PDB file of C-alpha atoms in Angstrom:
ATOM      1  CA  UNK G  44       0.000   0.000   0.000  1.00 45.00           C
ATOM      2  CA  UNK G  45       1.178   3.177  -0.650  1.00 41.00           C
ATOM      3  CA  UNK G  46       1.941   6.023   1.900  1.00 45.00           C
ATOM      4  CA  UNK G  47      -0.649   8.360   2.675  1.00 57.00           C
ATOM      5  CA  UNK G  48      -3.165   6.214   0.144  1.00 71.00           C
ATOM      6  CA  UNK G  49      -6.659   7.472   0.753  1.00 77.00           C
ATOM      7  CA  UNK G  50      -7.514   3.576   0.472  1.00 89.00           C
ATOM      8  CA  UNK G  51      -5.627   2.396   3.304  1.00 90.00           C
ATOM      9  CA  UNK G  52      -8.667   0.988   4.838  1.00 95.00           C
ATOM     10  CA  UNK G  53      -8.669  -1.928   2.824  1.00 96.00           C
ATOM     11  CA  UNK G  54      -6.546  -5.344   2.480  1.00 97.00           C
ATOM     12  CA  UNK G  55      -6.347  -7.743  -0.470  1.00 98.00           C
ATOM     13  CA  UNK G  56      -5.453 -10.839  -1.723  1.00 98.00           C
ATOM     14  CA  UNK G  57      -5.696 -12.232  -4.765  1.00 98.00           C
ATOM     15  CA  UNK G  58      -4.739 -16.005  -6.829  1.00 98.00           C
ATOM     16  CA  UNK G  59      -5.477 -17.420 -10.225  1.00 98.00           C
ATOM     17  CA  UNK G  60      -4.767 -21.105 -10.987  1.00 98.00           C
ATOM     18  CA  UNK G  61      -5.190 -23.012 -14.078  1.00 96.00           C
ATOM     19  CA  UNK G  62      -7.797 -25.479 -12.702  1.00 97.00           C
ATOM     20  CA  UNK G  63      -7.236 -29.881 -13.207  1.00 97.00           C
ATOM     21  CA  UNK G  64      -8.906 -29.566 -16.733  1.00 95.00           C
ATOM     22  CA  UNK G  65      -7.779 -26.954 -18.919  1.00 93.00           C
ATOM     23  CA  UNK G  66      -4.075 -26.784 -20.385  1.00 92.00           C
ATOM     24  CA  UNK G  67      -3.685 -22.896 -20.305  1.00 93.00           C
ATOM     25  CA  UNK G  68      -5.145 -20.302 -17.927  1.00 96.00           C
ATOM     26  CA  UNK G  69      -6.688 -17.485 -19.663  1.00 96.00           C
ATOM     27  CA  UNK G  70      -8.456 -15.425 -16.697  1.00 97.00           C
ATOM     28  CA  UNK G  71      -6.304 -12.707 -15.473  1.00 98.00           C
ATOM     29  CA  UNK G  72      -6.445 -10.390 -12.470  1.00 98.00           C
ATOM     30  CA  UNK G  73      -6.006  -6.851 -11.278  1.00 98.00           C
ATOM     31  CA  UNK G  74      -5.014  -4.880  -7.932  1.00 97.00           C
ATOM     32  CA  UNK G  75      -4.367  -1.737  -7.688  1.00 95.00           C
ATOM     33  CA  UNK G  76      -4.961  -1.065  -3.838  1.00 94.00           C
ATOM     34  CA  UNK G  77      -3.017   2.631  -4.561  1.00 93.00           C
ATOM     35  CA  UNK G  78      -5.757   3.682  -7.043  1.00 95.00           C
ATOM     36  CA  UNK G  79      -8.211   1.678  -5.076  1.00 96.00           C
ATOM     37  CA  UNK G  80      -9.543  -0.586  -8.005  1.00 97.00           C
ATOM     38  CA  UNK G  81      -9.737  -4.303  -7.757  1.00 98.00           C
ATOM     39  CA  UNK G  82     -10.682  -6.619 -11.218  1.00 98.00           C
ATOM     40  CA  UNK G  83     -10.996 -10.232 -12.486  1.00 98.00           C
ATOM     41  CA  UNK G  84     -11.502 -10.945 -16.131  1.00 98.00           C
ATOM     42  CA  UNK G  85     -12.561 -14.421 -17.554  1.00 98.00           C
ATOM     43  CA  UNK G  86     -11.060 -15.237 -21.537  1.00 96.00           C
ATOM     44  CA  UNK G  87     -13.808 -17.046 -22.753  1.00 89.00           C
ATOM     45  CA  UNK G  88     -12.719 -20.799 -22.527  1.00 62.00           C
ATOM     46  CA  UNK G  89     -14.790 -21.922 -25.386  1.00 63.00           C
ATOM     47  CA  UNK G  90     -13.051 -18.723 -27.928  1.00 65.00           C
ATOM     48  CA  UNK G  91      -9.445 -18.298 -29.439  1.00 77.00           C
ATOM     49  CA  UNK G  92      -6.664 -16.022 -28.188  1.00 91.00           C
ATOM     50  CA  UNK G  93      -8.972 -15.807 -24.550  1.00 95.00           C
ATOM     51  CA  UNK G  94      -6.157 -14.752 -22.418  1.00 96.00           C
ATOM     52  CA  UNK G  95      -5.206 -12.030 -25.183  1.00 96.00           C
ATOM     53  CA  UNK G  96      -8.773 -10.583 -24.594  1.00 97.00           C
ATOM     54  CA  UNK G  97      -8.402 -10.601 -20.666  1.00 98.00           C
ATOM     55  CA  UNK G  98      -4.457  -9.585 -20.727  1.00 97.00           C
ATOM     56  CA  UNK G  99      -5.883  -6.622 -22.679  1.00 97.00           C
ATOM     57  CA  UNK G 100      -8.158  -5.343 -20.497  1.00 98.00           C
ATOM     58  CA  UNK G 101      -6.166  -5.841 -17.435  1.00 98.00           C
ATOM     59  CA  UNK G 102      -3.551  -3.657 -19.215  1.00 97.00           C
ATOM     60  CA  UNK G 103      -5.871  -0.842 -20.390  1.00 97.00           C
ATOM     61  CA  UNK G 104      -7.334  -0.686 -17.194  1.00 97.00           C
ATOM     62  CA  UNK G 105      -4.092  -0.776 -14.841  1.00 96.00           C
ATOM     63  CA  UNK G 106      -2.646   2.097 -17.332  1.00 92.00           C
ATOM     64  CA  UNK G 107      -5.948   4.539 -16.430  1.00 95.00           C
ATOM     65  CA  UNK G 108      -5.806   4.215 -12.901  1.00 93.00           C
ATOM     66  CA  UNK G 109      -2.602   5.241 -12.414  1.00 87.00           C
ATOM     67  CA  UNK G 110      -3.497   8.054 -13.661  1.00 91.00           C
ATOM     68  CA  UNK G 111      -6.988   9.009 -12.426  1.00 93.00           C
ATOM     69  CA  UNK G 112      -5.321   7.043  -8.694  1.00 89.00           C
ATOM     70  CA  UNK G 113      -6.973  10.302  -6.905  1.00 85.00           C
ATOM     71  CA  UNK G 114      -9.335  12.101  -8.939  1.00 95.00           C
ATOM     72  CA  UNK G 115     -12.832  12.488  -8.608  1.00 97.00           C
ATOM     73  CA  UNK G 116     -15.146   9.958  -8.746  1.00 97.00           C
ATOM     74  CA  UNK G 117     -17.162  11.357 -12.005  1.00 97.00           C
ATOM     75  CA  UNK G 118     -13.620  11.215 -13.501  1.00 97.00           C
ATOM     76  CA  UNK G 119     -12.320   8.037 -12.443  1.00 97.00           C
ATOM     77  CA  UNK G 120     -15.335   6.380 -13.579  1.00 98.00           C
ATOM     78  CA  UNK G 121     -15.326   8.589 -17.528  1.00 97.00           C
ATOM     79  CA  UNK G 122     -11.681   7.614 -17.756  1.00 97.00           C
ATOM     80  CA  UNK G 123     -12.518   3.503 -16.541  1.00 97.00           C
ATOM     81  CA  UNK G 124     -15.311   3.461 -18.925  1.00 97.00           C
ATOM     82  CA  UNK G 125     -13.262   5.057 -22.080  1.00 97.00           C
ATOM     83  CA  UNK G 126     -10.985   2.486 -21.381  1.00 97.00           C
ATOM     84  CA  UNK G 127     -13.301  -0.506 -21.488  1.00 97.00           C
ATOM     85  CA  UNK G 128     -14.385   1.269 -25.136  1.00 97.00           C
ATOM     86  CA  UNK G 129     -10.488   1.086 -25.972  1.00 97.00           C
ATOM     87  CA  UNK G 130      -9.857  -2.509 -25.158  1.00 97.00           C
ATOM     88  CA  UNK G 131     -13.166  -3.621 -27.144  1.00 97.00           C
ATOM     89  CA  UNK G 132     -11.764  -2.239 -29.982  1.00 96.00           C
ATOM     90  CA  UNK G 133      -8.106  -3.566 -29.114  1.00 96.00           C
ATOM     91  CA  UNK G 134     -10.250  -7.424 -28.995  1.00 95.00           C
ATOM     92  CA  UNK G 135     -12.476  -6.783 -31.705  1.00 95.00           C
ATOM     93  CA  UNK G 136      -9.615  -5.635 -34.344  1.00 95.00           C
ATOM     94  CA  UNK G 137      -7.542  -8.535 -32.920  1.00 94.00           C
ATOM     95  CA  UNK G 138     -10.065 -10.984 -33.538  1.00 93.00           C
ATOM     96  CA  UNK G 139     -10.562  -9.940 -37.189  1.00 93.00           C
ATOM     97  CA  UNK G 140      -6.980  -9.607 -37.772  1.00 94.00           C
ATOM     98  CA  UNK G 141      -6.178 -13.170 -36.901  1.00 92.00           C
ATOM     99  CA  UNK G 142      -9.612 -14.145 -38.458  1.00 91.00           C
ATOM    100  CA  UNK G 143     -11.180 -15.987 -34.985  1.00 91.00           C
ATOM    101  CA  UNK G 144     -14.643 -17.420 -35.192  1.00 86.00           C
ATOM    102  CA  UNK G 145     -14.713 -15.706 -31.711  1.00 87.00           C
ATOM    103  CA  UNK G 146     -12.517 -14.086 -29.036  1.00 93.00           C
ATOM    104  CA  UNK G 147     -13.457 -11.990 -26.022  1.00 95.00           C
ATOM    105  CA  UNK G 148     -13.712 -11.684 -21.629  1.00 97.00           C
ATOM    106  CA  UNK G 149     -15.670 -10.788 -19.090  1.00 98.00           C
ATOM    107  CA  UNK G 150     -14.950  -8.200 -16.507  1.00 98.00           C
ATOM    108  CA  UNK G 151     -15.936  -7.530 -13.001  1.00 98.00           C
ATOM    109  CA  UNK G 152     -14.214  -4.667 -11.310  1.00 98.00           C
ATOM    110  CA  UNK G 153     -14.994  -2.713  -7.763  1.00 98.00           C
ATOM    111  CA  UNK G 154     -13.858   0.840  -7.339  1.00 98.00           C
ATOM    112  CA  UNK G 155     -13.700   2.205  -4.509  1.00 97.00           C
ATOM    113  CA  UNK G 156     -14.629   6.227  -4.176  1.00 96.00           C
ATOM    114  CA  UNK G 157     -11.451   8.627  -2.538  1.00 94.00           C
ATOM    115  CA  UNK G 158     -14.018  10.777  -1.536  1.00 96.00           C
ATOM    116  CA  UNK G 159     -16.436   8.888   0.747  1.00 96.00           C
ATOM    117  CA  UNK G 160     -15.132   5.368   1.998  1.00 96.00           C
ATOM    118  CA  UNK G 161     -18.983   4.281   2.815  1.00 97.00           C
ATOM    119  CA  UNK G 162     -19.098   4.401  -1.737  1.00 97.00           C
ATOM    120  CA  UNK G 163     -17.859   2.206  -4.104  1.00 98.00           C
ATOM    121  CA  UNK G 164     -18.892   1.250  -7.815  1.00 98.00           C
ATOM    122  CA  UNK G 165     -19.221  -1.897  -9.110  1.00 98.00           C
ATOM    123  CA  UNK G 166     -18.858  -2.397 -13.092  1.00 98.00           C
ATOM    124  CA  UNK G 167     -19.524  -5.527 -15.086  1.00 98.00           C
ATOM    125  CA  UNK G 168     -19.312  -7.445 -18.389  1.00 98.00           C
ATOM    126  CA  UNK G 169     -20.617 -11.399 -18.550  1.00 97.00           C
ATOM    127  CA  UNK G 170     -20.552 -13.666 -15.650  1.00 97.00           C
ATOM    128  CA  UNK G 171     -17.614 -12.752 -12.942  1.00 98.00           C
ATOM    129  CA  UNK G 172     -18.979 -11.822 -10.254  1.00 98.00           C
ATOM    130  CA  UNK G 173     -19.247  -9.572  -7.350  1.00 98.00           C
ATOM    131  CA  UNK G 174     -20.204 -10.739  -3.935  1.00 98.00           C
ATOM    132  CA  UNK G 175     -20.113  -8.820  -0.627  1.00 98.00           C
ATOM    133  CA  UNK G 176     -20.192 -10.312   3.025  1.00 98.00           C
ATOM    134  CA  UNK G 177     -21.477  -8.340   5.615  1.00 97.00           C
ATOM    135  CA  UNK G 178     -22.720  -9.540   9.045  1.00 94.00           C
ATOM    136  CA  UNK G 179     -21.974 -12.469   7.845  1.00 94.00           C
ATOM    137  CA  UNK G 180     -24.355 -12.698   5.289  1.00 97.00           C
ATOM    138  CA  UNK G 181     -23.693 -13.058   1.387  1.00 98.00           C
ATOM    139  CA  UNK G 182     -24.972 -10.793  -1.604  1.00 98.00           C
ATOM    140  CA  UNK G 183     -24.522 -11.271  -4.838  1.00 98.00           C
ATOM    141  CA  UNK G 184     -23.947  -7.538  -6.230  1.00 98.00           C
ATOM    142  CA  UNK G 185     -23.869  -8.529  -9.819  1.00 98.00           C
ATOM    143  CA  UNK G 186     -26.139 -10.451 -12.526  1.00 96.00           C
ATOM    144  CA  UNK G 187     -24.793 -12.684 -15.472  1.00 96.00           C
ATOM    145  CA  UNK G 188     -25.394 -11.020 -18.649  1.00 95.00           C
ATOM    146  CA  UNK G 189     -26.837 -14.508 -20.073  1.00 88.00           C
ATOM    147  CA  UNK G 190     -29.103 -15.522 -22.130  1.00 83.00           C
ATOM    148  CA  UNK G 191     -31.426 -16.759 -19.697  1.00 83.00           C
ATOM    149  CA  UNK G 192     -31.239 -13.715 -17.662  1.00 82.00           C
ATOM    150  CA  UNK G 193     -32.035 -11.026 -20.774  1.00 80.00           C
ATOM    151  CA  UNK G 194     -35.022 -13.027 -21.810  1.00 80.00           C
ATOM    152  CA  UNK G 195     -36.097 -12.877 -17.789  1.00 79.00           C
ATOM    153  CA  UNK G 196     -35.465  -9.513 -17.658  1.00 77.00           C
ATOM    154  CA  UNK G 197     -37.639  -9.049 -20.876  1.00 78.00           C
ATOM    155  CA  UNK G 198     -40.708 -10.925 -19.224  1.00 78.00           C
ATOM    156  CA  UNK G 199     -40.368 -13.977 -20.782  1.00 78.00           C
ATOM    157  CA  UNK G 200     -40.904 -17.433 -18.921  1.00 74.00           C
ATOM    158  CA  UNK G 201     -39.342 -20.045 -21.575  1.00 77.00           C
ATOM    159  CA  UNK G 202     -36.511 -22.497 -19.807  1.00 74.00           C
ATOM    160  CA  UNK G 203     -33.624 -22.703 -21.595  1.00 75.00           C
ATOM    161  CA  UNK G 204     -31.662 -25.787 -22.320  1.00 72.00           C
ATOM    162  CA  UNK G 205     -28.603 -24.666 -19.476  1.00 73.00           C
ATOM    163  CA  UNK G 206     -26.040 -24.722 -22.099  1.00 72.00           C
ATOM    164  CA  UNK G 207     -28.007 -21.951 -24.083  1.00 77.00           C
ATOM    165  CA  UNK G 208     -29.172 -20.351 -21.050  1.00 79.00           C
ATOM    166  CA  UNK G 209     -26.024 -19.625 -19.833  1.00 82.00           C
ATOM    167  CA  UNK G 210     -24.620 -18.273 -23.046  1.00 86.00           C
ATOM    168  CA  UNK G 211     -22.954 -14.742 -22.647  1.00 91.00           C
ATOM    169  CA  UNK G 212     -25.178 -11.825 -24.158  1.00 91.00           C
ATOM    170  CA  UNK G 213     -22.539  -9.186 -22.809  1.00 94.00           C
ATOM    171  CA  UNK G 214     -18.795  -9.724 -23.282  1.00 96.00           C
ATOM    172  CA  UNK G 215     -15.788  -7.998 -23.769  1.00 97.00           C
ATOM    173  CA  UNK G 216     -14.798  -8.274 -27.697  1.00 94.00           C
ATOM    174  CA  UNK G 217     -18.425  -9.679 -28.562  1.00 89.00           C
ATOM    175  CA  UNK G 218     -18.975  -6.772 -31.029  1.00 87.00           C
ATOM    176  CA  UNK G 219     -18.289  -3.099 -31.598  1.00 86.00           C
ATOM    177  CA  UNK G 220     -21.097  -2.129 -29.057  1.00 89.00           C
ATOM    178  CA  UNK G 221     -19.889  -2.363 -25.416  1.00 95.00           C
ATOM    179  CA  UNK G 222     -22.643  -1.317 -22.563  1.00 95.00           C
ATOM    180  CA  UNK G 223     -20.685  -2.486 -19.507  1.00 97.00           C
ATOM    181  CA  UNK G 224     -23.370  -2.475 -16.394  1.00 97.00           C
ATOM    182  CA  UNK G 225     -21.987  -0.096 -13.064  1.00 98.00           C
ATOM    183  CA  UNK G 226     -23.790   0.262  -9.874  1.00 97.00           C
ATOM    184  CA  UNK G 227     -22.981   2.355  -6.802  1.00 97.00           C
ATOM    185  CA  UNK G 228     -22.161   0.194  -3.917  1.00 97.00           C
ATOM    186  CA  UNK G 229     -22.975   1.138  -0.424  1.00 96.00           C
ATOM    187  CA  UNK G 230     -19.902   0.425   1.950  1.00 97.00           C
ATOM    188  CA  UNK G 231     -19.580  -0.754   5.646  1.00 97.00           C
ATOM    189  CA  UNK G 232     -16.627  -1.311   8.007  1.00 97.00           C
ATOM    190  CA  UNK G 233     -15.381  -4.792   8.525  1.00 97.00           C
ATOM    191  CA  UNK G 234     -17.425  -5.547   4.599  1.00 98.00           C
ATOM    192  CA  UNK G 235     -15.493  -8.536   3.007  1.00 98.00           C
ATOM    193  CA  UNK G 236     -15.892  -8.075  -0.765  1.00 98.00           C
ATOM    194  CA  UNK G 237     -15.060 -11.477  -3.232  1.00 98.00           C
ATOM    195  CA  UNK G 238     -14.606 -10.696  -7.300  1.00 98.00           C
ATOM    196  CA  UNK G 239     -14.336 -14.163  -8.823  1.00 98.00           C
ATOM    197  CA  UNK G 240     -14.422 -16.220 -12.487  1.00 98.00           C
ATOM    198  CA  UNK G 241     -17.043 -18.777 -13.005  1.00 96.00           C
ATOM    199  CA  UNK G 242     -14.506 -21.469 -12.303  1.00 97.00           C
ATOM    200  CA  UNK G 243     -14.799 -20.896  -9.011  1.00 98.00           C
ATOM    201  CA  UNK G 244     -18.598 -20.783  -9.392  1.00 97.00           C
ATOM    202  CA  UNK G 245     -18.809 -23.881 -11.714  1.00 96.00           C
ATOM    203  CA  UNK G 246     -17.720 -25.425  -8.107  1.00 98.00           C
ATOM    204  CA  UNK G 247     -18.802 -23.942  -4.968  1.00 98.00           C
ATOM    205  CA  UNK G 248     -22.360 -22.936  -4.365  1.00 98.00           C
ATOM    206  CA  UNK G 249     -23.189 -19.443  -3.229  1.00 98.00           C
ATOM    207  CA  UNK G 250     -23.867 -20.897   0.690  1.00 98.00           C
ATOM    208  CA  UNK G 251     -20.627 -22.807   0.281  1.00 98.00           C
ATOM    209  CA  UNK G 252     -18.407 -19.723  -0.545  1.00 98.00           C
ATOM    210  CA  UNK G 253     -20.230 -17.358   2.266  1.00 98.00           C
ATOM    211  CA  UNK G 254     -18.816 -20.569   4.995  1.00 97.00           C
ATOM    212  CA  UNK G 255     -15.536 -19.961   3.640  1.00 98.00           C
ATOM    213  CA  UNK G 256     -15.428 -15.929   3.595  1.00 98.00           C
ATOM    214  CA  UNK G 257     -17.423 -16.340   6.859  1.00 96.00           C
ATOM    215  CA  UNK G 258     -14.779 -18.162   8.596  1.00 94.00           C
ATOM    216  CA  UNK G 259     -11.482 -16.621   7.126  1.00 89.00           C
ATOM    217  CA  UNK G 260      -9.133 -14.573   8.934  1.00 89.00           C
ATOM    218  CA  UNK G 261      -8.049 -12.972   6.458  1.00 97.00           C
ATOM    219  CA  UNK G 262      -8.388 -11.857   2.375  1.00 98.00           C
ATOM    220  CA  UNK G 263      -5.296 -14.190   1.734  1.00 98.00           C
ATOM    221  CA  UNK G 264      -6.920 -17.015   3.733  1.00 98.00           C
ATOM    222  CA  UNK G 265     -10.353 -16.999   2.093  1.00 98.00           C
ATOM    223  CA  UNK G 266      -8.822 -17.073  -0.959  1.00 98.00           C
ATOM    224  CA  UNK G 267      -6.431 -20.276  -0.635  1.00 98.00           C
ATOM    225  CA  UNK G 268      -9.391 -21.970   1.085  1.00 98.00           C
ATOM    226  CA  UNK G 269     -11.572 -21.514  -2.561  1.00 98.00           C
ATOM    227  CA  UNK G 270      -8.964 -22.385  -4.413  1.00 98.00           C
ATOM    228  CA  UNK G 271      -8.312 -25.549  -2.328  1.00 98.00           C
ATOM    229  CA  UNK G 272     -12.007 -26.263  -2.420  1.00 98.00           C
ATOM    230  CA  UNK G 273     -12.438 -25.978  -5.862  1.00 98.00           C
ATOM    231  CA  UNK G 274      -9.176 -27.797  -6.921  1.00 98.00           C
ATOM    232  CA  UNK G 275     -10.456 -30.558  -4.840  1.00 98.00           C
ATOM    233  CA  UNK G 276     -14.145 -30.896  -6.499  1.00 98.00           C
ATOM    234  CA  UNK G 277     -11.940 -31.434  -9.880  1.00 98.00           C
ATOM    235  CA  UNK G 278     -11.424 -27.233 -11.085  1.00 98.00           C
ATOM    236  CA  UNK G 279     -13.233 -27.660 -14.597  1.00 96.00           C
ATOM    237  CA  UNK G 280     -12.233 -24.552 -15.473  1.00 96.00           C
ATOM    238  CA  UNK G 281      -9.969 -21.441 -14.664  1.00 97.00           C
ATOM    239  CA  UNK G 282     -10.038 -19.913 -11.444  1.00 98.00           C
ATOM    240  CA  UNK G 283      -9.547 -16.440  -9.958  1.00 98.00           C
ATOM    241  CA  UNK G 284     -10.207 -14.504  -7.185  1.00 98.00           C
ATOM    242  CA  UNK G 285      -9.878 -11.172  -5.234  1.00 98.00           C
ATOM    243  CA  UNK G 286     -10.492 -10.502  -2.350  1.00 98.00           C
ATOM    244  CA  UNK G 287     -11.006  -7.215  -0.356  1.00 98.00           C
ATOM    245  CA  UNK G 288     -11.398  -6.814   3.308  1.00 98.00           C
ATOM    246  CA  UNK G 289     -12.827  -3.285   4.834  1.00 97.00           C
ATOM    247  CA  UNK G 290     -10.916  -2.167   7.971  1.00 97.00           C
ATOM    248  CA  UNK G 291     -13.395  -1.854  11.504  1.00 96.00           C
ATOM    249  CA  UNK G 292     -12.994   1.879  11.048  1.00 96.00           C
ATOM    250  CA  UNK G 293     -13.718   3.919   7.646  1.00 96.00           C
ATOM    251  CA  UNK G 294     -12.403   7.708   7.100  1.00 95.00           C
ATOM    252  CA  UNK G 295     -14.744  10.259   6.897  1.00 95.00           C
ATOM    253  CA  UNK G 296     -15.919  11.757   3.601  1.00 94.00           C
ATOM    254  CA  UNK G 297     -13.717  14.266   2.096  1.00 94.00           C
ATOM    255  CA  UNK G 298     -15.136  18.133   2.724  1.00 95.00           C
ATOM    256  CA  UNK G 299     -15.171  18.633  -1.432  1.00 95.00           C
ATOM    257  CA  UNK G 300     -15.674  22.241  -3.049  1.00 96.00           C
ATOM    258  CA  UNK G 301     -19.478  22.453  -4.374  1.00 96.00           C
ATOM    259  CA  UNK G 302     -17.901  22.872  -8.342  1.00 95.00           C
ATOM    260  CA  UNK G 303     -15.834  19.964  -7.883  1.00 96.00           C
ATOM    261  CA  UNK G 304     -18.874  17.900  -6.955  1.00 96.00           C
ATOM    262  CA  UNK G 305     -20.817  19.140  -9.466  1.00 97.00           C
ATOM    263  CA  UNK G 306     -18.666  18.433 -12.093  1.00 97.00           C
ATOM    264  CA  UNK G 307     -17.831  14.769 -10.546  1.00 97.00           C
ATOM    265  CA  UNK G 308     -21.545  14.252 -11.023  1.00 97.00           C
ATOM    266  CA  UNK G 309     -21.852  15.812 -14.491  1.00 96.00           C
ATOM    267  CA  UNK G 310     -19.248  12.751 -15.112  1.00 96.00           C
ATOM    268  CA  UNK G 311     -20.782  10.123 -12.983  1.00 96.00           C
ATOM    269  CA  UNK G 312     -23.843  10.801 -15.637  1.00 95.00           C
ATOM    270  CA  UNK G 313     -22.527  11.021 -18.664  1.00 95.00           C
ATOM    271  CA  UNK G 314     -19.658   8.508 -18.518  1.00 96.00           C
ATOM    272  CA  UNK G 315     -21.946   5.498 -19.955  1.00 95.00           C
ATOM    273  CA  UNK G 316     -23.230   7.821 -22.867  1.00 91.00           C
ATOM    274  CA  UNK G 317     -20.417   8.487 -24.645  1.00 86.00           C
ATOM    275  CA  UNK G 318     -17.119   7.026 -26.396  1.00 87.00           C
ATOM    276  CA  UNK G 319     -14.834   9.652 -26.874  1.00 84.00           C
ATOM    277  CA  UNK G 320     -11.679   7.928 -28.280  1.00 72.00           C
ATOM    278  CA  UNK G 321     -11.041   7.067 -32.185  1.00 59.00           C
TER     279      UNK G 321
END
């Protein structure tokens, strides 16, 4: 952690393991504590170049936040989102260029706010997820862009064979159109928060993985414990975690000039409209 940080508060850990199955490992993870931005990103398994799709994001992402480490939140979130823009283009091009039937990852990413500890956002492409413990209870902060889930979300009541209902509507590198899905994420001392690749998931039930965040001391001991769970029921796929532990106390929120909050909002707003780059 870096001196004077304004996201001391937290601790993290953080593994990624190639699973019994699979011959290369193409999820790939991010921690920035210093810029207060935490990410997993899943190469899709089933596509080529996969851990060229989730190398690039990691790399477009960790280049922005050193940069926007302590800017507004309005900011941080415009420059997080241009970046998601660039490395969709990056996959996209790539995936023409080398003339793939397919090629792309999902992202899940928590942000913490260095104005107000007791804020975070939460941003999300395909089916990593983002769970938060607190009082020992598990949420699930995210929802799989899947096939099943859009046609839910549309009204309809059709059950989908699983292999079609889990199918990825949203990815990184599916097409030139991006809509990543953010949320504002209300924060608590003491919260535990998990970011993890469906290898993990294609494992350990949701009840199962709130025993083992319930009873870990600490980030890097919840996160061995999955890893040596999921190894153990036979790993299908890639796995990765990160986890983030909250400290008892939380700073209070920054005393911000009214013109630098209003133009942090003005960005908060507009940051999923547009796509600035070329």
């Amino acid at each position: 952690m870096a001196k004077n940080s304004p996201y001391d508060y937290v601790e993290v850990a953080a593994l990624s393991d190639m699973g019994c199955i699979r011959t290369n490992n193409e999820d790939a993870f991010l921690t920035v504590p210093e810029a207060g931005c935490f990410v997993v990103a899943d190469g899709m398994g089933g596509g080529e170049a996969g851990e060229v799709a989730s190398a690039t994001v990691v790399d477009y992402l960790q280049n922005t936040l050193k940069a926007v480490a302590e800017d507004s939140p309005g900011c941080r979130k415009y420059a997080v989102q241009q970046s998601l823009h660039k490395a969709n283009s990056f996959v996209v091009n790539y995936r023409d260029a080398h003339h793939y039937s397919s090629m792309g990852t999902t992202v899940v990413m928590l942000l913490l706010n260095p104005w107000n500890a007791c804020e975070a956002f939460s941003c999300h492409v395909g089916d990593s997820r983002l769970y938060c413990l607190r009082g020992g209870e598990l949420f699930c902060l995210t929802r799989d862009h899947s096939m099943a889930n859009e046609m839910k979300s549309k009204g309809s009541k059709e059950v989908l064979p699983d292999k079609i209902g889990k199918a990825l509507v949203r990815v990184i590198g599916g097409s030139g159109l991006l809509v990543p899905e953010w949320q504002k994420v209300a924060v608590c001392p003491e919260d535990i928060f998990l970011l993890c690749s469906d290898g993990i998931l294609a494992v350990l039930s949701d009840d199962e993985i709130e025993k083992i965040m319930r009873v870990g001391e600490s980030p890097a001991a919840i996160v061995e414990e999955l890893k040596k769970r999921v190894l153990a029921g036979g790993a299908p796929d890639n796995l990765t975690a990160v986890c983030v532990k909250l400290a008892k106390e939380l700073p209070l929120p920054m005393d911000i000039e009214d013109f630098e909050r209003e133009e942090s909002e003005l960005l908060l707003k507009v940051a999923e409209e547009r796509k600035d780059f070329r």
